[in-house]
PDB file of N, CA and C in Angstrom:
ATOM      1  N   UNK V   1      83.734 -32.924-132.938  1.00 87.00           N
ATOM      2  CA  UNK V   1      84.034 -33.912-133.961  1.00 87.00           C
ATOM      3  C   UNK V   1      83.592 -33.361-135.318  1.00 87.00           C
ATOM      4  N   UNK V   2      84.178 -33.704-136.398  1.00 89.00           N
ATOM      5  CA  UNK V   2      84.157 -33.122-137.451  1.00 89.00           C
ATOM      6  C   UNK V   2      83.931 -34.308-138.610  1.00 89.00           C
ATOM      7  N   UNK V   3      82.743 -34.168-139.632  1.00 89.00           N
ATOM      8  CA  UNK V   3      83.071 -35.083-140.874  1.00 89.00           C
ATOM      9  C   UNK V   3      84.071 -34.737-141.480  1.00 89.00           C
ATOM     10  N   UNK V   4      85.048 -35.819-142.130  1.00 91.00           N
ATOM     11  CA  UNK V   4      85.923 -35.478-142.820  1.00 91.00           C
ATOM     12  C   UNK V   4      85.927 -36.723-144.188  1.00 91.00           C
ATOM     13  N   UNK V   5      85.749 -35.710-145.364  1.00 87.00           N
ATOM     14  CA  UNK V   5      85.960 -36.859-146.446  1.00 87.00           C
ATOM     15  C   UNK V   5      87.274 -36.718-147.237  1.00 87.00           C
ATOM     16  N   UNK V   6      88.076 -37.614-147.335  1.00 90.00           N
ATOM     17  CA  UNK V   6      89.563 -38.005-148.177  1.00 90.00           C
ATOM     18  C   UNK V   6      89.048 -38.711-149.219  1.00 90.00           C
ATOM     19  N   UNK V   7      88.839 -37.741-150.659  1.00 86.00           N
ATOM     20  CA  UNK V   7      89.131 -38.153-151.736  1.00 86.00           C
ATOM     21  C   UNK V   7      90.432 -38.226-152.434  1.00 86.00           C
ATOM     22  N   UNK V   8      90.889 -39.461-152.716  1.00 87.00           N
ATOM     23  CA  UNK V   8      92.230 -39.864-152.751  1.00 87.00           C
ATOM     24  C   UNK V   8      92.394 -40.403-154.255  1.00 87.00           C
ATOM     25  N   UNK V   9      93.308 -39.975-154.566  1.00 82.00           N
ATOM     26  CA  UNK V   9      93.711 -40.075-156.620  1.00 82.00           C
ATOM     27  C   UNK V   9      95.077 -40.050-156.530  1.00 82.00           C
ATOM     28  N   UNK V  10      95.410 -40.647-157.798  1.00 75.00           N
ATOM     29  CA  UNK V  10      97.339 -41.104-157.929  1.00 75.00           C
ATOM     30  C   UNK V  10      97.391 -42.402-159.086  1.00 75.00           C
ATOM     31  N   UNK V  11      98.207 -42.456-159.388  1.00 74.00           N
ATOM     32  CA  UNK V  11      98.649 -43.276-160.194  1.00 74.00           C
ATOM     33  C   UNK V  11      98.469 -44.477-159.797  1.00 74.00           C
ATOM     34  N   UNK V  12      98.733 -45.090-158.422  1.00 84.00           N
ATOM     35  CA  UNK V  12      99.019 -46.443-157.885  1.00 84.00           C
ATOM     36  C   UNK V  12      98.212 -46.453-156.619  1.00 84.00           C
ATOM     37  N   UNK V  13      97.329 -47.790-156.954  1.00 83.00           N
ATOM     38  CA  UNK V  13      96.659 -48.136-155.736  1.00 83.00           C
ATOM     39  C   UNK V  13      97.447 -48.002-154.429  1.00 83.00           C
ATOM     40  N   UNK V  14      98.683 -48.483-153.794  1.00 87.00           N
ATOM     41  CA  UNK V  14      99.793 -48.308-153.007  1.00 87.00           C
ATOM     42  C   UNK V  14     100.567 -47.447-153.077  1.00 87.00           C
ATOM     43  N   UNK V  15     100.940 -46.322-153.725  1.00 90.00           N
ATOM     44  CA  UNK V  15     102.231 -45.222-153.678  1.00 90.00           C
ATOM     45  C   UNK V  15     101.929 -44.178-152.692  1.00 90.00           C
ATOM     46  N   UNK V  16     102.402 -43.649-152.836  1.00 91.00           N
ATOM     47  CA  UNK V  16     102.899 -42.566-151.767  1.00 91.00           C
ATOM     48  C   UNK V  16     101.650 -40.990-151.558  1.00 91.00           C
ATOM     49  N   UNK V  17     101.039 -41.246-152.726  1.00 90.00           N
ATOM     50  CA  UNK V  17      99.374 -40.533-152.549  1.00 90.00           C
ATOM     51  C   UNK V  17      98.793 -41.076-151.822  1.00 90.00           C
ATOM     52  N   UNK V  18      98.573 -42.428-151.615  1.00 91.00           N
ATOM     53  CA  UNK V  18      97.403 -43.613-151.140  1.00 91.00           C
ATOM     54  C   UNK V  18      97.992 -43.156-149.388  1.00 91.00           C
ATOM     55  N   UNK V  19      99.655 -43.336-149.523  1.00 93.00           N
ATOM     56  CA  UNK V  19     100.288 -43.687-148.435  1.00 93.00           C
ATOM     57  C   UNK V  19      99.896 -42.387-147.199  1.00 93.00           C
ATOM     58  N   UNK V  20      99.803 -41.346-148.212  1.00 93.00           N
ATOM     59  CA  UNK V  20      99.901 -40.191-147.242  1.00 93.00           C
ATOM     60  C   UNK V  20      97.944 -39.991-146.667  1.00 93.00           C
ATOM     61  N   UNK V  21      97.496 -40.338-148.006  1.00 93.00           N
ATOM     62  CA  UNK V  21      96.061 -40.442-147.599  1.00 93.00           C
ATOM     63  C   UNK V  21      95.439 -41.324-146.499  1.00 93.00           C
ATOM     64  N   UNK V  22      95.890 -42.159-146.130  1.00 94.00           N
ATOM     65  CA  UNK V  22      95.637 -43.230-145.202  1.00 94.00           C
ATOM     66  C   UNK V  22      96.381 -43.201-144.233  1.00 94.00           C
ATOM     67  N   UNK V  23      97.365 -42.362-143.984  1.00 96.00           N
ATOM     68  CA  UNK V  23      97.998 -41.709-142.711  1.00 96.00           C
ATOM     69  C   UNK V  23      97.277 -40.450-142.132  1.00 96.00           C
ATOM     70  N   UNK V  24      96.738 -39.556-143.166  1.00 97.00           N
ATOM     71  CA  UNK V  24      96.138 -38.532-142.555  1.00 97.00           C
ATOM     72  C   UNK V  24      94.792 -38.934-142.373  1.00 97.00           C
ATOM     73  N   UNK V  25      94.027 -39.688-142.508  1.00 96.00           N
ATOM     74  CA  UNK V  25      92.919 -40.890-142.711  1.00 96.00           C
ATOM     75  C   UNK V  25      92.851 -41.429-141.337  1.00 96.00           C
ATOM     76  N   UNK V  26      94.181 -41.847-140.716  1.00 97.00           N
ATOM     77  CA  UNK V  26      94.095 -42.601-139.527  1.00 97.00           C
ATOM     78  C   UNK V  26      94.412 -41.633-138.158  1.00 97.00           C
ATOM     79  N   UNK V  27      95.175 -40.458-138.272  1.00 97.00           N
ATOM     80  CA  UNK V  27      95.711 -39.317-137.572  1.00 97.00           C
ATOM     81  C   UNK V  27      94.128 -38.661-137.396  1.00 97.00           C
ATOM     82  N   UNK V  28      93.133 -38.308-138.243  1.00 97.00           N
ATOM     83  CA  UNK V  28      92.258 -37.699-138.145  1.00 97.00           C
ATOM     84  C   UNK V  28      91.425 -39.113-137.232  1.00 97.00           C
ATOM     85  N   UNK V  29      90.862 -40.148-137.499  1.00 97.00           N
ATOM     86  CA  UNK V  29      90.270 -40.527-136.967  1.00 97.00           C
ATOM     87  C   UNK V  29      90.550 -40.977-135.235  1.00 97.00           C
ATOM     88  N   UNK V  30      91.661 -41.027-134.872  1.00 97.00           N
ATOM     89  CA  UNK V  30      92.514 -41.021-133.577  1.00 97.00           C
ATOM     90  C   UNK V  30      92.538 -39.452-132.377  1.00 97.00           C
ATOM     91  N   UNK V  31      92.124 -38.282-134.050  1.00 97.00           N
ATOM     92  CA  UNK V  31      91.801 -37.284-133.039  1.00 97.00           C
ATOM     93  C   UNK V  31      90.292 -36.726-132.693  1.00 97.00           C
ATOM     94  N   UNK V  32      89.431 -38.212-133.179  1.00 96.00           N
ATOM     95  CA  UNK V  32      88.050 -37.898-132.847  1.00 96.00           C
ATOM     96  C   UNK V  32      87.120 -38.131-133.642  1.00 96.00           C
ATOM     97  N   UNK V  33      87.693 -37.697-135.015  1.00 96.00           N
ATOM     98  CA  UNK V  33      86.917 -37.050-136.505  1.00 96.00           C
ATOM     99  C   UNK V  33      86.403 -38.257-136.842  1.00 96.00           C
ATOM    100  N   UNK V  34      85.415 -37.975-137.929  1.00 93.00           N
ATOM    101  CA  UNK V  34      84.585 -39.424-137.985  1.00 93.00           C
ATOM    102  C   UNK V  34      85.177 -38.984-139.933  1.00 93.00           C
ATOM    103  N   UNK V  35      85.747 -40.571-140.266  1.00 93.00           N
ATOM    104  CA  UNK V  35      86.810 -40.142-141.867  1.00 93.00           C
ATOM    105  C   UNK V  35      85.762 -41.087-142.415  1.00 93.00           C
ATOM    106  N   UNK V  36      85.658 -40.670-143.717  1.00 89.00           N
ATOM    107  CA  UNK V  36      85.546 -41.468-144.855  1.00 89.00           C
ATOM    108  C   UNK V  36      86.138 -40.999-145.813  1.00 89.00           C
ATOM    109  N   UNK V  37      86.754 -42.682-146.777  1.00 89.00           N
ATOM    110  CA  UNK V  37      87.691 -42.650-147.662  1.00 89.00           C
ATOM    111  C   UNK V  37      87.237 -42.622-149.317  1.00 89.00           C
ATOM    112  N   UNK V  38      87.309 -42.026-150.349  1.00 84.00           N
ATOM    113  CA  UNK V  38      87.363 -42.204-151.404  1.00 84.00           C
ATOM    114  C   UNK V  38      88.303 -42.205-152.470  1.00 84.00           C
ATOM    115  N   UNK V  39      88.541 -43.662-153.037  1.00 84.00           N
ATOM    116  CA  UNK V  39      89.437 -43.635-154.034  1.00 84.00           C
ATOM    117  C   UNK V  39      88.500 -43.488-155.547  1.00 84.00           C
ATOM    118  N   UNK V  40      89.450 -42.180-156.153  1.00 82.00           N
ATOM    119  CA  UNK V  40      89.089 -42.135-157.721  1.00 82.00           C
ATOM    120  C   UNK V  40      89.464 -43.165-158.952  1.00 82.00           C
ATOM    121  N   UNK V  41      90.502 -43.758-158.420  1.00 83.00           N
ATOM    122  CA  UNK V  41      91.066 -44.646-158.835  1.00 83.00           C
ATOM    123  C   UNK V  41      90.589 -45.619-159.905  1.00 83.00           C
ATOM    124  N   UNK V  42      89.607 -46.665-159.465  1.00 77.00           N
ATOM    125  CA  UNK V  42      88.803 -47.054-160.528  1.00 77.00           C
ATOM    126  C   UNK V  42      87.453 -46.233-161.052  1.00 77.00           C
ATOM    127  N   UNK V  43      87.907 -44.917-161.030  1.00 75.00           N
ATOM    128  CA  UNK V  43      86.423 -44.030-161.994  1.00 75.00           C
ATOM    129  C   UNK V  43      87.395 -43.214-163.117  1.00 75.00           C
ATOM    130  N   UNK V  44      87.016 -42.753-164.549  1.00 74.00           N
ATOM    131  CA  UNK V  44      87.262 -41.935-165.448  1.00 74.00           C
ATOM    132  C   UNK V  44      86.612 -40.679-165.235  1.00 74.00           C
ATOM    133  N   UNK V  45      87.761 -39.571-164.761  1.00 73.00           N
ATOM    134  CA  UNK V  45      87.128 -38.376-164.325  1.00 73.00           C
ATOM    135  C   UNK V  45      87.710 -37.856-165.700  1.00 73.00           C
ATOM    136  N   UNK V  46      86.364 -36.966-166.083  1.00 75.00           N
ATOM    137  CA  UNK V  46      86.696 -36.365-167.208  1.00 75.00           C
ATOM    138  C   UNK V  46      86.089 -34.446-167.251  1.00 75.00           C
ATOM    139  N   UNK V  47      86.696 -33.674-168.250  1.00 76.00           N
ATOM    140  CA  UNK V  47      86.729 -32.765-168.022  1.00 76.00           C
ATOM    141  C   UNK V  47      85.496 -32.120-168.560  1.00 76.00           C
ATOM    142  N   UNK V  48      85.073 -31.192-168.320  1.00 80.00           N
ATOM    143  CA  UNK V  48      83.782 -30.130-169.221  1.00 80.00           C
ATOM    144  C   UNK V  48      84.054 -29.955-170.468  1.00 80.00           C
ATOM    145  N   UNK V  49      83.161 -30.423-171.626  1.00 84.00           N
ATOM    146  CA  UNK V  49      83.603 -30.356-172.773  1.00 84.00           C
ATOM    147  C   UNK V  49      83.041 -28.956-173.386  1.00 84.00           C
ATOM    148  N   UNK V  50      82.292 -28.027-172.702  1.00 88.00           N
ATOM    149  CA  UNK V  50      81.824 -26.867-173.567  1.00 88.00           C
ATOM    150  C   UNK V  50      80.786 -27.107-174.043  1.00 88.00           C
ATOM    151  N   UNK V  51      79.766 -28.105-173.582  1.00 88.00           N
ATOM    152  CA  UNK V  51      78.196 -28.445-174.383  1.00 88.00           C
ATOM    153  C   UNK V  51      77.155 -27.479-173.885  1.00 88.00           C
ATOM    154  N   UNK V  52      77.514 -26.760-173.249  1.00 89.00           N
ATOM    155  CA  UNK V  52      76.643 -25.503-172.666  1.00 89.00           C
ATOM    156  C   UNK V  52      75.342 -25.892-172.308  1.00 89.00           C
ATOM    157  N   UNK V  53      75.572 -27.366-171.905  1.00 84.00           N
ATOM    158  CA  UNK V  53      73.854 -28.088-171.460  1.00 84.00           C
ATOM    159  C   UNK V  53      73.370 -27.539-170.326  1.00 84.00           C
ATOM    160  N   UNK V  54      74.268 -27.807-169.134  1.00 81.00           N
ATOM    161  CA  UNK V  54      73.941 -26.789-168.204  1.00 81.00           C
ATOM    162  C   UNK V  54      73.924 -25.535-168.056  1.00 81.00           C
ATOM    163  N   UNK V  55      73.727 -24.725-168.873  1.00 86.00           N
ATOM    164  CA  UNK V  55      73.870 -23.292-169.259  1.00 86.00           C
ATOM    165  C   UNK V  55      71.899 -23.125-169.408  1.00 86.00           C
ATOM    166  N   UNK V  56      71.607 -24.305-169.849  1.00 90.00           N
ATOM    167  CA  UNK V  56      70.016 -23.937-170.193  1.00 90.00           C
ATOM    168  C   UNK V  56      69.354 -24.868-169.977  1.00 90.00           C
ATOM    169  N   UNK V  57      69.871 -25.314-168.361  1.00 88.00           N
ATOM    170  CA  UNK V  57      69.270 -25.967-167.571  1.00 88.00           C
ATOM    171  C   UNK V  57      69.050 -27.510-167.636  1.00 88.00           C
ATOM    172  N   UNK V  58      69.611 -28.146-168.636  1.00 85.00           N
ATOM    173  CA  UNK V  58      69.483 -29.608-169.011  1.00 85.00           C
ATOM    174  C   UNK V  58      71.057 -30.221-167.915  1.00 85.00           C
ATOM    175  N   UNK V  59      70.657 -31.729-168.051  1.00 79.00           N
ATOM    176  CA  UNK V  59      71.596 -32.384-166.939  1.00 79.00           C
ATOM    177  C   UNK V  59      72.893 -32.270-168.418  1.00 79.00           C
ATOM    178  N   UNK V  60      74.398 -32.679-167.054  1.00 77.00           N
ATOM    179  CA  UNK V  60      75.294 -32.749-167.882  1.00 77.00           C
ATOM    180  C   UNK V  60      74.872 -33.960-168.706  1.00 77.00           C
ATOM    181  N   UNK V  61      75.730 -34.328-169.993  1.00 75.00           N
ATOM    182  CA  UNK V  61      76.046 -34.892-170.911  1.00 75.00           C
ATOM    183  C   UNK V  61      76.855 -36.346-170.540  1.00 75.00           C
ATOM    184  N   UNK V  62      77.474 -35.636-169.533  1.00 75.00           N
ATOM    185  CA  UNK V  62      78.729 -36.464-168.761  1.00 75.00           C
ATOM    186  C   UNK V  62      78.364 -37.384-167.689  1.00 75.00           C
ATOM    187  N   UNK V  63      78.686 -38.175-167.399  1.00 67.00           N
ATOM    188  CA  UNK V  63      78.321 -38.813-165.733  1.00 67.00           C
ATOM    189  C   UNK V  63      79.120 -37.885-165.055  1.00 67.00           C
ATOM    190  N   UNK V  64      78.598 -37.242-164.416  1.00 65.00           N
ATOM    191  CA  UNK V  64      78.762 -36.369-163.183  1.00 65.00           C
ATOM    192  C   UNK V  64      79.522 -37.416-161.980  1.00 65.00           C
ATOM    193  N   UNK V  65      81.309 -37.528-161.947  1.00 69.00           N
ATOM    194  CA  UNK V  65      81.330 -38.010-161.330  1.00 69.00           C
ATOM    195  C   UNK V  65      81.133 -38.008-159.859  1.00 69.00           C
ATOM    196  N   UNK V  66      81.611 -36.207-159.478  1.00 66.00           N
ATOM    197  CA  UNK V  66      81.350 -35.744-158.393  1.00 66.00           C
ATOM    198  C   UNK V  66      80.093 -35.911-157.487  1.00 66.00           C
ATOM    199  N   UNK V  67      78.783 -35.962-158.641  1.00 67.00           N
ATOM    200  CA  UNK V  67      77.512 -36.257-157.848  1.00 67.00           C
ATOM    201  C   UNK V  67      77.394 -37.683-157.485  1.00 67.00           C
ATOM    202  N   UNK V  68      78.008 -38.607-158.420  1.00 68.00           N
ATOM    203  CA  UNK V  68      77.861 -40.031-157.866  1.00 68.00           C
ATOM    204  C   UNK V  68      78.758 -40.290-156.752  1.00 68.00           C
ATOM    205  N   UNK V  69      79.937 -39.824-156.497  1.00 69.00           N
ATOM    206  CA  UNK V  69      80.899 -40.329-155.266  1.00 69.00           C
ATOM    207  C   UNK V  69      79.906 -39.303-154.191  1.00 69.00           C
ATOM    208  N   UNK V  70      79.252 -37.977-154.191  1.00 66.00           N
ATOM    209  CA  UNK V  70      78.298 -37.415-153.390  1.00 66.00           C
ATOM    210  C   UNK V  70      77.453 -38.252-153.071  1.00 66.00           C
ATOM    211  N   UNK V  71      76.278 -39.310-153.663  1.00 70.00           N
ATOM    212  CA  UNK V  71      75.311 -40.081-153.394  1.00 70.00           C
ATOM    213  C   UNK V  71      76.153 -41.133-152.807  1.00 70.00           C
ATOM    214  N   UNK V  72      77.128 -41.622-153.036  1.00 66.00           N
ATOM    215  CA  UNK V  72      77.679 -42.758-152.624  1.00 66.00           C
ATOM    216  C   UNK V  72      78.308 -42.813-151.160  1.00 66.00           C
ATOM    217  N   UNK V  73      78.265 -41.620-150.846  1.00 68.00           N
ATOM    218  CA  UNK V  73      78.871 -41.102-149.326  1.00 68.00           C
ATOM    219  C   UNK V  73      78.184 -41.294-148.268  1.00 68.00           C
ATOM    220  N   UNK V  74      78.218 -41.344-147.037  1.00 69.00           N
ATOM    221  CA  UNK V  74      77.342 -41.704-146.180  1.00 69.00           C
ATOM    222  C   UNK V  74      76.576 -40.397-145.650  1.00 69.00           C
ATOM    223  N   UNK V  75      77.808 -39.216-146.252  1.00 63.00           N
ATOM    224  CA  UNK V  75      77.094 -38.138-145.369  1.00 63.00           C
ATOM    225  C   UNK V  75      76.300 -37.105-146.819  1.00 63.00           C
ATOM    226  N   UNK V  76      75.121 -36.613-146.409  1.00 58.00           N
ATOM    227  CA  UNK V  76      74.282 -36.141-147.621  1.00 58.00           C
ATOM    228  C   UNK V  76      74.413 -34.450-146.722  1.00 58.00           C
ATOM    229  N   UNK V  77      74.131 -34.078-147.442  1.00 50.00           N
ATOM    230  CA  UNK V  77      74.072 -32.190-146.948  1.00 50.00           C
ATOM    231  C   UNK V  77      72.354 -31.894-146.645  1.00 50.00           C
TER     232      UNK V  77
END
């Protein structure tokens, strides 16, 4: 058995991103795998602006969204 996390992004809560995500979502969990789902959907992912904060060791500038959907997961490393 395998963790598997589906972070899932698209334009529309329902379209055809969501659609395919929650098919391969349900195919994986039917063949054993233990799934969890994440929609980006309601978060503002934004890009590296060049503040070179982490360059000299200070936290990003940014909300790190990646580390918060990481804490928010059930599975920690």
């Amino acid at each position: 058995m395998k963790k598997i996390l589906v972070v899932q992004d698209g334009g529309r809560a329902n379209g055809n991103t969501s659609q395919l995500a929650s098919a391969f979502a349900s195919g994986a969990r039917e063949a054993g795998h233990d799934v969890e789902m994440i929609s980006l959907l309601k978060h503002e992912v934004k890009g590296c602006l060049g503040c070179n904060a982490c360059r000299y060791g200070k936290p990003c500038i940014q909300k790190m969204l990646l580390m918060i959907l990481y804490r928010r997961s059930r599975w920690q490393i």
